[in-house]
Amino acid sequence: MSGIFMKAALIGLLVIGSSIAAIEPAAAQVWGDGWSSEDAPPPPWERRPHSEPPASWNDVPRSNDSCSPEDALRRARDYGVKRPAIERFSSRWVYVGGLREGDYAQVILKNTPGCPYTDH
């Protein structure tokens, strides 16, 4: 009795699976890729570049009472960060990231002369 039930269940699953496999591609053809012509993003060659370049140290007003980029990178290297890069900066903090012992590390420095370390 259980053998007949198992065979019937297996045949039912095969029928359901094959019908789903046949219907799914047909449904995709009917509905398209999900974008109407008005909502579709432009292709990459027609995209306009961003009007504003990313913030950099050149955009920050410089004075003698701030941490210079060279000092920040030097302090990060002294801390053991390899290939340091300035990630973010503000009027109070300078965030320098890189690799230390094979893992990502971020050093937070105060934006004052000499770039002292901080626990933030």
Coordinates of N, CA and C in Angstrom, one line a residue:
M1 N 0.8 -1.2 0.0 CA 0.0 0.0 0.0 C 0.9 1.3 0.0
S2 N 1.9 1.2 0.8 CA 2.8 2.4 0.9 C 3.6 2.6 -0.4
G3 N 3.8 1.5 -1.1 CA 4.5 1.6 -2.4 C 3.7 2.3 -3.5
I4 N 2.4 2.0 -3.5 CA 1.5 2.7 -4.4 C 1.4 4.2 -4.1
F5 N 1.3 4.5 -2.8 CA 1.3 5.9 -2.4 C 2.6 6.6 -2.8
M6 N 3.7 6.0 -2.6 CA 5.0 6.6 -3.0 C 5.1 6.9 -4.5
K7 N 4.6 5.9 -5.3 CA 4.7 6.1 -6.7 C 3.7 7.2 -7.1
A8 N 2.6 7.3 -6.6 CA 1.6 8.3 -6.9 C 2.2 9.7 -6.5
A9 N 2.8 9.8 -5.3 CA 3.4 11.1 -4.9 C 4.5 11.5 -5.8
L10 N 5.4 10.5 -6.2 CA 6.5 10.8 -7.1 C 6.0 11.3 -8.5
I11 N 5.0 10.7 -9.0 CA 4.4 11.1 -10.3 C 3.8 12.5 -10.2
G12 N 3.1 12.8 -9.0 CA 2.5 14.1 -8.8 C 3.6 15.2 -8.8
L13 N 4.7 14.9 -8.1 CA 5.8 15.9 -8.0 C 6.4 16.1 -9.4
L14 N 6.6 15.0 -10.1 CA 7.2 15.2 -11.5 C 6.2 16.0 -12.4
V15 N 5.0 15.8 -12.3 CA 4.0 16.6 -13.1 C 4.0 18.1 -12.7
I16 N 4.0 18.3 -11.4 CA 4.1 19.7 -10.9 C 5.4 20.4 -11.3
G17 N 6.5 19.7 -11.1 CA 7.8 20.3 -11.5 C 7.9 20.6 -13.0
S18 N 7.5 19.6 -13.8 CA 7.6 19.9 -15.2 C 6.7 21.0 -15.7
S19 N 5.5 21.1 -15.1 CA 4.6 22.2 -15.5 C 5.2 23.6 -15.1
I20 N 5.8 23.6 -13.9 CA 6.5 24.9 -13.5 C 7.6 25.2 -14.4
A21 N 8.4 24.2 -14.8 CA 9.5 24.4 -15.7 C 9.1 24.9 -17.0
A22 N 7.9 24.5 -17.5 CA 7.4 24.9 -18.8 C 6.8 26.3 -18.7
I23 N 6.1 26.6 -17.6 CA 5.4 27.9 -17.5 C 6.4 29.1 -17.2
E24 N 7.4 28.8 -16.5 CA 8.2 29.9 -16.0 C 8.9 30.7 -17.2
P25 N 9.5 30.0 -18.2 CA 10.1 30.8 -19.3 C 9.1 31.5 -20.1
A26 N 7.9 30.9 -20.2 CA 6.9 31.6 -21.0 C 6.4 32.9 -20.3
A27 N 6.3 32.8 -19.0 CA 5.9 34.0 -18.2 C 7.0 35.1 -18.3
A28 N 8.2 34.7 -18.4 CA 9.3 35.7 -18.5 C 9.2 36.4 -19.9
Q29 N 8.9 35.7 -20.9 CA 8.7 36.2 -22.2 C 7.6 37.2 -22.3
V30 N 6.5 36.9 -21.6 CA 5.3 37.7 -21.6 C 5.6 39.1 -20.9
W31 N 6.2 39.0 -19.8 CA 6.4 40.2 -18.9 C 7.7 40.9 -19.2
G32 N 8.6 40.4 -20.0 CA 9.8 41.2 -20.4 C 10.8 41.1 -19.2
D33 N 11.6 42.1 -19.2 CA 12.7 42.2 -18.1 C 12.2 43.0 -16.9
G34 N 11.0 43.5 -16.9 CA 10.5 44.2 -15.8 C 10.6 45.7 -15.9
W35 N 11.3 46.2 -17.0 CA 11.4 47.7 -17.2 C 10.5 48.1 -18.4
S36 N 9.8 49.1 -18.2 CA 9.1 49.7 -19.3 C 10.1 50.7 -20.0
S37 N 9.8 51.1 -21.2 CA 10.7 51.9 -21.9 C 11.0 53.3 -21.2
E38 N 10.0 53.8 -20.4 CA 10.2 55.1 -19.7 C 11.0 54.9 -18.5
D39 N 10.9 53.7 -17.8 CA 11.5 53.5 -16.5 C 12.9 53.0 -16.6
A40 N 13.3 52.5 -17.7 CA 14.6 51.8 -17.9 C 15.7 52.8 -17.7
P41 N 16.8 52.4 -17.0 CA 17.9 53.3 -16.9 C 18.6 53.4 -18.2
P42 N 19.3 54.5 -18.5 CA 20.0 54.6 -19.8 C 21.2 53.7 -19.8
P43 N 21.6 53.3 -21.0 CA 22.7 52.4 -21.1 C 24.0 53.1 -20.7
P44 N 25.0 52.4 -20.3 CA 26.2 53.0 -19.7 C 26.8 54.1 -20.6
W45 N 26.8 54.0 -21.9 CA 27.4 55.0 -22.8 C 26.6 56.3 -22.9
E46 N 25.4 56.3 -22.4 CA 24.6 57.5 -22.4 C 24.4 58.1 -21.0
R47 N 25.0 57.5 -20.0 CA 24.9 58.1 -18.7 C 25.8 59.3 -18.6
R48 N 25.3 60.3 -17.9 CA 26.1 61.5 -17.7 C 27.0 61.3 -16.5
P49 N 28.2 61.9 -16.5 CA 29.0 61.8 -15.3 C 28.4 62.6 -14.2
H50 N 28.8 62.3 -13.0 CA 28.3 63.1 -11.8 C 28.8 64.6 -12.0
S51 N 28.0 65.5 -11.6 CA 28.3 66.9 -11.8 C 29.4 67.3 -10.8
E52 N 29.4 66.7 -9.7 CA 30.4 67.1 -8.7 C 31.5 66.0 -8.5
P53 N 32.7 66.3 -8.5 CA 33.7 65.3 -8.2 C 33.7 64.9 -6.8
P54 N 34.2 63.8 -6.4 CA 34.2 63.4 -5.0 C 35.0 64.4 -4.2
A55 N 34.7 64.5 -2.9 CA 35.4 65.4 -2.1 C 36.9 64.9 -2.0
S56 N 37.8 65.8 -2.0 CA 39.2 65.5 -1.8 C 39.8 66.5 -0.9
W57 N 41.1 66.3 -0.6 CA 41.8 67.2 0.2 C 42.0 68.5 -0.5
N58 N 41.9 68.6 -1.8 CA 42.0 69.9 -2.5 C 40.8 70.8 -2.2
D59 N 39.7 70.2 -1.9 CA 38.5 71.0 -1.6 C 38.4 71.5 -0.2
V60 N 39.3 71.0 0.7 CA 39.3 71.5 2.1 C 40.1 72.7 2.2
P61 N 39.5 73.7 2.9 CA 40.3 74.9 3.1 C 41.5 74.6 4.0
R62 N 42.7 75.0 3.5 CA 43.9 74.7 4.2 C 44.3 75.8 5.2
S63 N 44.8 75.4 6.3 CA 45.4 76.4 7.2 C 46.5 75.7 8.0
N64 N 47.2 76.4 8.8 CA 48.3 75.8 9.6 C 47.8 75.0 10.8
D65 N 46.5 75.1 11.1 CA 46.0 74.5 12.3 C 45.2 73.2 11.9
S66 N 45.6 72.5 10.8 CA 44.9 71.3 10.4 C 46.0 70.2 10.1
C67 N 45.5 69.0 10.0 CA 46.4 67.9 9.7 C 46.6 67.8 8.2
S68 N 47.8 67.8 7.7 CA 48.0 67.7 6.3 C 47.9 66.3 5.8
P69 N 47.5 66.1 4.6 CA 47.4 64.7 4.1 C 48.7 63.9 4.2
E70 N 49.8 64.5 4.0 CA 51.1 63.8 4.1 C 51.3 63.3 5.5
D71 N 51.0 64.2 6.5 CA 51.2 63.8 7.9 C 50.2 62.7 8.3
A72 N 49.0 62.8 7.8 CA 48.0 61.7 8.1 C 48.5 60.4 7.5
L73 N 48.9 60.3 6.3 CA 49.4 59.1 5.7 C 50.7 58.6 6.5
R74 N 51.5 59.5 6.8 CA 52.8 59.1 7.6 C 52.4 58.5 8.9
R75 N 51.5 59.2 9.6 CA 51.1 58.6 10.9 C 50.4 57.3 10.8
A76 N 49.6 57.0 9.8 CA 49.0 55.7 9.6 C 50.1 54.7 9.3
R77 N 51.1 55.0 8.5 CA 52.2 54.1 8.2 C 53.0 53.8 9.5
D78 N 53.2 54.8 10.3 CA 53.8 54.6 11.6 C 53.1 53.7 12.5
Y79 N 51.7 53.7 12.4 CA 50.9 52.8 13.2 C 50.9 51.4 12.6
G80 N 51.4 51.1 11.4 CA 51.5 49.8 10.8 C 50.6 49.6 9.7
V81 N 49.9 50.6 9.2 CA 49.0 50.4 8.1 C 49.7 50.5 6.8
K82 N 49.5 49.4 6.0 CA 50.2 49.4 4.7 C 49.2 49.9 3.6
R83 N 49.7 50.6 2.6 CA 48.9 51.2 1.6 C 47.8 52.1 2.1
P84 N 48.1 53.0 3.0 CA 47.1 53.9 3.6 C 46.4 54.8 2.6
A85 N 45.2 55.1 2.8 CA 44.4 56.0 1.9 C 43.5 56.8 2.8
I86 N 43.4 58.1 2.5 CA 42.5 58.9 3.3 C 41.0 58.6 2.8
E87 N 40.2 58.2 3.7 CA 38.8 57.8 3.4 C 37.8 58.9 3.6
R88 N 37.9 59.5 4.8 CA 37.0 60.6 5.1 C 37.7 61.7 5.9
F89 N 37.2 62.9 5.9 CA 37.8 63.9 6.7 C 36.6 64.9 7.1
S90 N 36.8 65.5 8.2 CA 35.9 66.6 8.6 C 36.7 67.6 9.3
S91 N 36.0 68.6 9.9 CA 36.8 69.6 10.5 C 37.4 69.1 11.8
R92 N 37.0 68.0 12.3 CA 37.5 67.4 13.6 C 38.3 66.2 13.4
W93 N 38.0 65.3 12.4 CA 38.6 64.0 12.3 C 39.2 63.7 10.9
V94 N 40.2 62.9 10.9 CA 40.7 62.4 9.6 C 40.7 60.8 9.7
Y95 N 40.0 60.2 8.8 CA 39.9 58.7 8.8 C 40.8 58.2 7.7
V96 N 41.8 57.3 8.1 CA 42.7 56.7 7.1 C 42.6 55.2 7.2
G97 N 42.4 54.6 6.1 CA 42.2 53.1 6.1 C 43.3 52.5 5.3
G98 N 43.5 51.2 5.5 CA 44.5 50.4 4.8 C 44.5 49.0 5.4
L99 N 45.6 48.3 5.1 CA 45.8 46.9 5.6 C 46.8 46.9 6.7
R100 N 46.5 46.2 7.7 CA 47.4 46.0 8.9 C 47.3 44.5 9.2
E101 N 48.5 43.8 9.1 CA 48.6 42.4 9.3 C 47.6 41.6 8.5
G102 N 47.4 42.0 7.2 CA 46.5 41.3 6.3 C 45.0 41.6 6.4
D103 N 44.6 42.4 7.4 CA 43.2 42.8 7.6 C 43.0 44.3 7.4
Y104 N 41.8 44.7 7.1 CA 41.5 46.1 7.0 C 41.6 46.7 8.3
A105 N 42.2 47.9 8.3 CA 42.3 48.7 9.6 C 42.0 50.1 9.2
Q106 N 41.4 50.8 10.2 CA 41.1 52.2 10.1 C 41.7 53.0 11.2
V107 N 42.4 54.0 10.9 CA 43.1 54.9 11.9 C 42.3 56.2 11.9
I108 N 41.9 56.6 13.1 CA 41.2 57.9 13.3 C 42.2 58.9 13.9
L109 N 42.4 60.0 13.2 CA 43.3 61.0 13.7 C 42.5 62.3 13.9
K110 N 43.0 63.2 14.8 CA 42.4 64.5 15.0 C 42.9 65.4 13.9
N111 N 42.1 66.3 13.5 CA 42.5 67.2 12.4 C 43.1 68.4 13.0
T112 N 44.2 68.2 13.7 CA 45.0 69.3 14.3 C 46.5 69.1 13.9
P113 N 47.3 70.1 14.0 CA 48.7 69.9 13.6 C 49.4 68.7 14.3
G114 N 50.1 67.9 13.5 CA 50.7 66.7 14.0 C 49.9 65.5 13.9
C115 N 48.6 65.6 13.6 CA 47.7 64.5 13.5 C 47.7 63.5 14.6
P116 N 47.4 63.9 15.8 CA 47.5 62.9 16.9 C 46.4 61.8 16.8
Y117 N 46.7 60.7 17.3 CA 45.8 59.5 17.3 C 44.7 59.9 18.3
T118 N 43.5 59.3 18.0 CA 42.4 59.4 18.9 C 41.6 58.1 19.0
D119 N 40.9 57.9 20.1 CA 40.0 56.8 20.2 C 38.6 57.1 19.7
H120 N 38.3 58.4 19.5 CA 37.1 58.9 18.9 C 36.0 58.4 19.7

